[in-house]
mmCIF file of C-alpha atoms in Angstrom:
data_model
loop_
_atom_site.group_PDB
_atom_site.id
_atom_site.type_symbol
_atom_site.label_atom_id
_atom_site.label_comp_id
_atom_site.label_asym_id
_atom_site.label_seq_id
_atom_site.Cartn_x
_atom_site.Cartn_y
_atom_site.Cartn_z
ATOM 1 C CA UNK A 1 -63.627 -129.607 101.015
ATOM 2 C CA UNK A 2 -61.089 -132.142 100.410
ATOM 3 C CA UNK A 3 -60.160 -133.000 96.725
ATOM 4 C CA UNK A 4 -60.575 -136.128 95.184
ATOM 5 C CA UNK A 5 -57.627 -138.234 95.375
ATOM 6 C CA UNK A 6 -55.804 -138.963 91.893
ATOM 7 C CA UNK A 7 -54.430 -142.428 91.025
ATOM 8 C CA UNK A 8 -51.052 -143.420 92.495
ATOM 9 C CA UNK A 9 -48.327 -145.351 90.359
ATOM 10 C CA UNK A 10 -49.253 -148.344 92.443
ATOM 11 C CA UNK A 11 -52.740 -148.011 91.719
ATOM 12 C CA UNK A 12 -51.750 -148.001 88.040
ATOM 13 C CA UNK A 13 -49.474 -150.985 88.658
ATOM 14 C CA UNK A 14 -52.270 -153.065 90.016
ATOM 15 C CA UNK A 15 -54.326 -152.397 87.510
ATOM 16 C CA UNK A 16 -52.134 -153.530 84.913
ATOM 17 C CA UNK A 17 -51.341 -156.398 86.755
ATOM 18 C CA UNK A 18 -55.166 -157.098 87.011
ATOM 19 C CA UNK A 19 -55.960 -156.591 83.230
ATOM 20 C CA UNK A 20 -52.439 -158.815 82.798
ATOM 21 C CA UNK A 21 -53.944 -161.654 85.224
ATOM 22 C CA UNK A 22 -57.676 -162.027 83.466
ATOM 23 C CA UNK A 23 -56.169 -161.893 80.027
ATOM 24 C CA UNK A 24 -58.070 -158.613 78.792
ATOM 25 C CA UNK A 25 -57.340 -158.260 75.421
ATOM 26 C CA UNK A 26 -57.677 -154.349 75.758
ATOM 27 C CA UNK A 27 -54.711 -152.542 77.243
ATOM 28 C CA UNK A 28 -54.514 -149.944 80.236
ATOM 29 C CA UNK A 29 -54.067 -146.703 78.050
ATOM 30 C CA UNK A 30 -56.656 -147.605 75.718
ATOM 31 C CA UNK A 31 -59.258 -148.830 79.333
ATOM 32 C CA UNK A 32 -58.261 -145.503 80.348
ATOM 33 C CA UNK A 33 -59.975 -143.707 77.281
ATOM 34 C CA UNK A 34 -62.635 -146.200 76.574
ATOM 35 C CA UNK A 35 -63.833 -144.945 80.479
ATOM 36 C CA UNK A 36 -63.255 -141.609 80.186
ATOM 37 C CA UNK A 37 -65.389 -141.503 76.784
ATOM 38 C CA UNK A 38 -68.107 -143.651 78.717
ATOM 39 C CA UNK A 39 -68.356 -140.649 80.895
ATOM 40 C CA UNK A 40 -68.548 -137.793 78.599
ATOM 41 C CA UNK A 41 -71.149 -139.816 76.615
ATOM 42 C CA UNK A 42 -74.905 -138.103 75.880
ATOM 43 C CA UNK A 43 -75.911 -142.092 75.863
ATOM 44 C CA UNK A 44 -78.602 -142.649 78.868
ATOM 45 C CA UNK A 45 -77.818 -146.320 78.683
ATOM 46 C CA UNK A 46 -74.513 -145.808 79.983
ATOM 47 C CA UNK A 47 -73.400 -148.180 82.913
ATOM 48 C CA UNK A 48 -69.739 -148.257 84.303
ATOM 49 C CA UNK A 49 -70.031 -152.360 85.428
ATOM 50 C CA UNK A 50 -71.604 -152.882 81.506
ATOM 51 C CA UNK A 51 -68.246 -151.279 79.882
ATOM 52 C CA UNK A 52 -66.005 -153.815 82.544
ATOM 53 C CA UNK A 53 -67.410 -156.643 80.549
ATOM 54 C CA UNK A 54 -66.870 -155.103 77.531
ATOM 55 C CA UNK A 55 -63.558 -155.141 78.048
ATOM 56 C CA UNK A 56 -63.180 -158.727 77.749
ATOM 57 C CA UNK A 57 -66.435 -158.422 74.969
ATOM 58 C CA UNK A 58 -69.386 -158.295 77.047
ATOM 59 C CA UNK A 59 -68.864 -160.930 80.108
ATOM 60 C CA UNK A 60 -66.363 -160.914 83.020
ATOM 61 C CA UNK A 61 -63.598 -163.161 83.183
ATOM 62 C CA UNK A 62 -63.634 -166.905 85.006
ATOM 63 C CA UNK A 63 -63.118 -166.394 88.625
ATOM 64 C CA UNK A 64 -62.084 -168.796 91.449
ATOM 65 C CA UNK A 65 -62.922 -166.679 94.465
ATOM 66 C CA UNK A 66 -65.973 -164.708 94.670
ATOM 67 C CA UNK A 67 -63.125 -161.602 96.343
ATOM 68 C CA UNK A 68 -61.744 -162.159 93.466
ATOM 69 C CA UNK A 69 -65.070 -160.313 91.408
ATOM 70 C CA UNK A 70 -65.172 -157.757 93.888
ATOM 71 C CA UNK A 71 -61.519 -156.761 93.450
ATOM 72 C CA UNK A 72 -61.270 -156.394 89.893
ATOM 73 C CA UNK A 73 -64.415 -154.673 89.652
ATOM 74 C CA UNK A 74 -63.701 -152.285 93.110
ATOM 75 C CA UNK A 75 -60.193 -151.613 91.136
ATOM 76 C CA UNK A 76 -61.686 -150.754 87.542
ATOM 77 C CA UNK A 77 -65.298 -148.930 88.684
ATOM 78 C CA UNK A 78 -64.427 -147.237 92.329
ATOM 79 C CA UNK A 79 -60.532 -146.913 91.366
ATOM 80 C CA UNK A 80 -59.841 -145.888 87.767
ATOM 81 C CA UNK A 81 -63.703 -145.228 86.690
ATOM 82 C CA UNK A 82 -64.230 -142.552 89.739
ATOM 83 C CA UNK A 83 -60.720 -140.830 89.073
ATOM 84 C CA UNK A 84 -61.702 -140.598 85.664
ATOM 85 C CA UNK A 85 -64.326 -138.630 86.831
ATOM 86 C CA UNK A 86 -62.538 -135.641 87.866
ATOM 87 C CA UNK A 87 -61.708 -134.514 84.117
ATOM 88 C CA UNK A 88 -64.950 -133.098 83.698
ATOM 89 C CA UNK A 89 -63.868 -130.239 85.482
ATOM 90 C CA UNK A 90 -61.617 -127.655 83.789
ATOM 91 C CA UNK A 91 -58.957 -127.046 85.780
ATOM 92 C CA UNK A 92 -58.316 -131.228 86.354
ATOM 93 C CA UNK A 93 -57.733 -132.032 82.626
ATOM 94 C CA UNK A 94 -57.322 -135.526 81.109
ATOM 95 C CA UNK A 95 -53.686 -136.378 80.068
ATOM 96 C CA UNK A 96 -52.835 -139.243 77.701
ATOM 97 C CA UNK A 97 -50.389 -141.548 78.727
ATOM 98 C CA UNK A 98 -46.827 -140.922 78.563
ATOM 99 C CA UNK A 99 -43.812 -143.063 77.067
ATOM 100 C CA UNK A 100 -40.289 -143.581 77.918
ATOM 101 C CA UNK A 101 -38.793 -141.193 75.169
ATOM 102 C CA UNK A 102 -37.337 -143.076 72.361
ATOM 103 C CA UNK A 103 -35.697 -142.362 68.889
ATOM 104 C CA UNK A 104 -35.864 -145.852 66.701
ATOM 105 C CA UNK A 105 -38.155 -146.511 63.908
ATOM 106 C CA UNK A 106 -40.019 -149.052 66.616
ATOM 107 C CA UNK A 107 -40.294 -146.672 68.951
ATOM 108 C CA UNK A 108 -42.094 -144.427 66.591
ATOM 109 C CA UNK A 109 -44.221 -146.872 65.469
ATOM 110 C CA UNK A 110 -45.129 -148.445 69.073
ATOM 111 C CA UNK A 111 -46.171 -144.474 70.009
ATOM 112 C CA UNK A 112 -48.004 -143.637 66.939
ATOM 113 C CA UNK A 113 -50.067 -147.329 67.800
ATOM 114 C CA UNK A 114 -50.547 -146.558 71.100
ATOM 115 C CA UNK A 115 -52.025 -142.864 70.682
ATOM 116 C CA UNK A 116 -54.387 -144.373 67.510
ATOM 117 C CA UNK A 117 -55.507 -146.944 70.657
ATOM 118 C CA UNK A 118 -56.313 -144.275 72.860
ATOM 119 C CA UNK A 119 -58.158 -142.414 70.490
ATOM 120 C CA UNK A 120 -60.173 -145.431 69.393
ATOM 121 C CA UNK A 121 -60.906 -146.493 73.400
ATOM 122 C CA UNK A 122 -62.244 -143.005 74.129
ATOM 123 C CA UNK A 123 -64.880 -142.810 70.455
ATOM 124 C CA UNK A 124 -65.672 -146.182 71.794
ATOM 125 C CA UNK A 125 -66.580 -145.274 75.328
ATOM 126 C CA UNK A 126 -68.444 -141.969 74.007
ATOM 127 C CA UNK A 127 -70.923 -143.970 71.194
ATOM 128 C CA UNK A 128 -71.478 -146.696 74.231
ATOM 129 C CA UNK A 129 -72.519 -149.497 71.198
ATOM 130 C CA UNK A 130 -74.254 -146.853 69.453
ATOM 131 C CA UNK A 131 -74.140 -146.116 65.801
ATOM 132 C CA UNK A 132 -74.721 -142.440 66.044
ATOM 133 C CA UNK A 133 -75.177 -139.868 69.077
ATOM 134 C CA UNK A 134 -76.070 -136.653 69.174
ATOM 135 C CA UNK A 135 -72.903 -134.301 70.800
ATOM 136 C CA UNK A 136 -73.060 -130.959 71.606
ATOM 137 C CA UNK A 137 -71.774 -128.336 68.905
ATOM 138 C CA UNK A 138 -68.287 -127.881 70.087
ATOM 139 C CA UNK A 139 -68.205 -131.517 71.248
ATOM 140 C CA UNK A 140 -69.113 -132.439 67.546
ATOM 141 C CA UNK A 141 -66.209 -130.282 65.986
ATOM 142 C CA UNK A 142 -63.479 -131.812 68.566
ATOM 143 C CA UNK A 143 -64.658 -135.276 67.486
ATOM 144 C CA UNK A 144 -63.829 -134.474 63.606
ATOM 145 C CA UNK A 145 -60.955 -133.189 64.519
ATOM 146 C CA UNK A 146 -59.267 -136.275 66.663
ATOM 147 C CA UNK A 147 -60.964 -137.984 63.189
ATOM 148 C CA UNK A 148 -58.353 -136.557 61.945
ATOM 149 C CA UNK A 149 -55.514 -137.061 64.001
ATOM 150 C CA UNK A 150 -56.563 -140.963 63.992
ATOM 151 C CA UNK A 151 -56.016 -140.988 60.608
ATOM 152 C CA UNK A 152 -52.730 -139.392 60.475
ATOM 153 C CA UNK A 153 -51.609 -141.800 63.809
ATOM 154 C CA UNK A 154 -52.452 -144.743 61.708
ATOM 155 C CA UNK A 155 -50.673 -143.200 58.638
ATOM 156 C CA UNK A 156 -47.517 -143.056 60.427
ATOM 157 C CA UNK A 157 -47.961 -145.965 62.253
ATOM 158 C CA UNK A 158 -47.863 -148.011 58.807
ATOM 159 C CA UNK A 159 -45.291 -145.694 57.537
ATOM 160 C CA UNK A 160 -42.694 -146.521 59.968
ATOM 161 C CA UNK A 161 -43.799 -150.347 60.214
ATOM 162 C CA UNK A 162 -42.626 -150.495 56.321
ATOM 163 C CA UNK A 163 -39.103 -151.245 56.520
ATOM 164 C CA UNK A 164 -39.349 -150.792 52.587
ATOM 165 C CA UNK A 165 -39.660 -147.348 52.688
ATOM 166 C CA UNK A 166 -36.488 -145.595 53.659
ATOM 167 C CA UNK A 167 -36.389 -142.974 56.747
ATOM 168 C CA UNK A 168 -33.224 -141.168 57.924
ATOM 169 C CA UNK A 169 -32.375 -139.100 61.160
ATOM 170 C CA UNK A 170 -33.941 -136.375 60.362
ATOM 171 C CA UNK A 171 -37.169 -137.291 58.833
ATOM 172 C CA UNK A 172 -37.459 -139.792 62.058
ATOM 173 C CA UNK A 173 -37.014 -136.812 64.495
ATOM 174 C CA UNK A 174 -39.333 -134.281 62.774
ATOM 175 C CA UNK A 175 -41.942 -137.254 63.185
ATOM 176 C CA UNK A 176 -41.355 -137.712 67.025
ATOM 177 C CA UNK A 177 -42.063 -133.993 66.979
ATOM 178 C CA UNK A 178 -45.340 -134.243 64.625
ATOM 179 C CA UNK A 179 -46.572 -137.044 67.102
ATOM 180 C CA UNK A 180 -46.037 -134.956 70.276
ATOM 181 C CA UNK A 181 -47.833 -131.805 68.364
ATOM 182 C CA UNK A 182 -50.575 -134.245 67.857
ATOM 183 C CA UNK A 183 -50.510 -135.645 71.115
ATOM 184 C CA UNK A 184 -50.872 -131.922 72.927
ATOM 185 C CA UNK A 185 -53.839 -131.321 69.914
ATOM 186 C CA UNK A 186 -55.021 -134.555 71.068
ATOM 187 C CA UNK A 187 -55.416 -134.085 74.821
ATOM 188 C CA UNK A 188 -57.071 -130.362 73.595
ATOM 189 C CA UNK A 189 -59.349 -132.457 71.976
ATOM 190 C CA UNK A 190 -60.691 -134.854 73.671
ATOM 191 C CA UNK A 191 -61.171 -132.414 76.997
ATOM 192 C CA UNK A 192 -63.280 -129.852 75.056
ATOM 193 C CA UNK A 193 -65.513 -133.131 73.849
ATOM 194 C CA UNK A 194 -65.657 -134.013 77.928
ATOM 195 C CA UNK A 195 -66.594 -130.386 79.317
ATOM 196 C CA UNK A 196 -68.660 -129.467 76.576
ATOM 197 C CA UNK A 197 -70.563 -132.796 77.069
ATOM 198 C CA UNK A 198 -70.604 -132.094 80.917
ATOM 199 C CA UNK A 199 -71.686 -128.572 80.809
ATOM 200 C CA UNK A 200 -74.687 -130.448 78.580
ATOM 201 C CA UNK A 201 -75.405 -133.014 80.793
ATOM 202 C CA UNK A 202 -75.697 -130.438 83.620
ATOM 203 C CA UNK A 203 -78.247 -128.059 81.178
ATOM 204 C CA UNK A 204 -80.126 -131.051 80.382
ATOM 205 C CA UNK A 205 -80.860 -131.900 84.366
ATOM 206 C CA UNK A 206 -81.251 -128.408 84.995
ATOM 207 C CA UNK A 207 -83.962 -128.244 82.965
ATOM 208 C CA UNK A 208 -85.534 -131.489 83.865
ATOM 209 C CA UNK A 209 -86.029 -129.646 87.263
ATOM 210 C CA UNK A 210 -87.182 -126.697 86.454
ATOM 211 C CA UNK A 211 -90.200 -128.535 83.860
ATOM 212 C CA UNK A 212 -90.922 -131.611 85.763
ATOM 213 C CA UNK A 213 -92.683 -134.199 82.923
ATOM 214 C CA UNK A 214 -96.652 -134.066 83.363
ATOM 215 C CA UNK A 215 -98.663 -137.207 84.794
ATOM 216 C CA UNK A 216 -101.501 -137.545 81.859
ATOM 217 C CA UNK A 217 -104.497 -139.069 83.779
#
């Protein structure tokens, strides 16, 4: 059997260029998350074309062409939603996305901003508009742990953001290394939430099968 096919850079490319073009005010890394938590989520409600309009807060984009629908939604749903898909196996885990190393107090900041963005995409795409959901044990414990990490991201986001506070060379390179710590915890993370929440989702139809609901007459 012939394995799914990953995204290419050019696939990545256009899909910048697409989220670019309709103005979505949500960008690629945190779209990437925001689907991939929409597919680990317990939430029945869950519909892949619903979380396209949320990117752009709950209605497509204008349109001239009617092609032009069915691209951007072909590109988002059977493109990046179906290759998201994969990471719900074990041996295909999720990555977050990776910068162009850097050393400068900006650079810092623009990393710590863009891993608190990821993290915030995926807990969105998990709840699906909920308030609370019920996760799986291990699921639960991952989830209060990236709590965590969120917290610290947005810590040293602010940190290094305050030109006030003074930072030499070394405090600046022990906090690239803190962020890619967190970033490897983070991935860790956020794959147990997606297999544990799989290898739910897979009791839960299992046993649907196996009891069938009754017809009351």
């Amino acid at each position: 059997m012939a394995p799914k096919p990953k995204l290419s850079v050019a696939d990545e490319d256009h899909i910048r260029q697409l989220l670019e073009k309709y103005v979505c005010p949500v960008p690629y890394h945190e779209v990437r998350t925001r689907f991939l938590g929409n597919i680990a989520t317990p939430a029945l409600s869950t519909s892949p074309l619903q979380i396209v309009k949320d990117l752009w807060g709950g209605e497509l984009p204008e349109f001239e062409r009617m092609d032009d629908v069915n691209e951007l939604i072909g590109t988002l749903v059977n493109g990046l939603w179906n290759s998201l898909t994969r990471h719900q196996k074990r041996n295909d885990p999720f990555r977050l996305t990776r910068m162009a190393p850097g050393s400068t107090r900006q650079d810092i900041a623009d990393l710590a901003l863009l891993r608190r963005q990821e993290l915030d995409g995926f807990v969105e795409g998990l709840f699906d508009g909920q308030d609370r959901i019920d996760l799986p044990e291990k699921a639960n414990a991952a989830l209060g742990n990236l709590g965590e990490i969120r917290a610290m991201m947005a810590g040293i986001y602010e940190l290094t953001k305050n030109k006030a506070k003074p930072a030499d060379r070394s405090n600046l390179d022990q906090t690239i290394r803190h962020i890619r710590e967190l970033t490897l915890i983070m991935e860790k993370e956020i794959n147990i939430v997606v297999l544990d929440c799989a290898r739910a989702r897979r009791r839960m139809m299992k046993n649907a099968d196996r009891f069938p609901p009754t017809t009351l007459h």
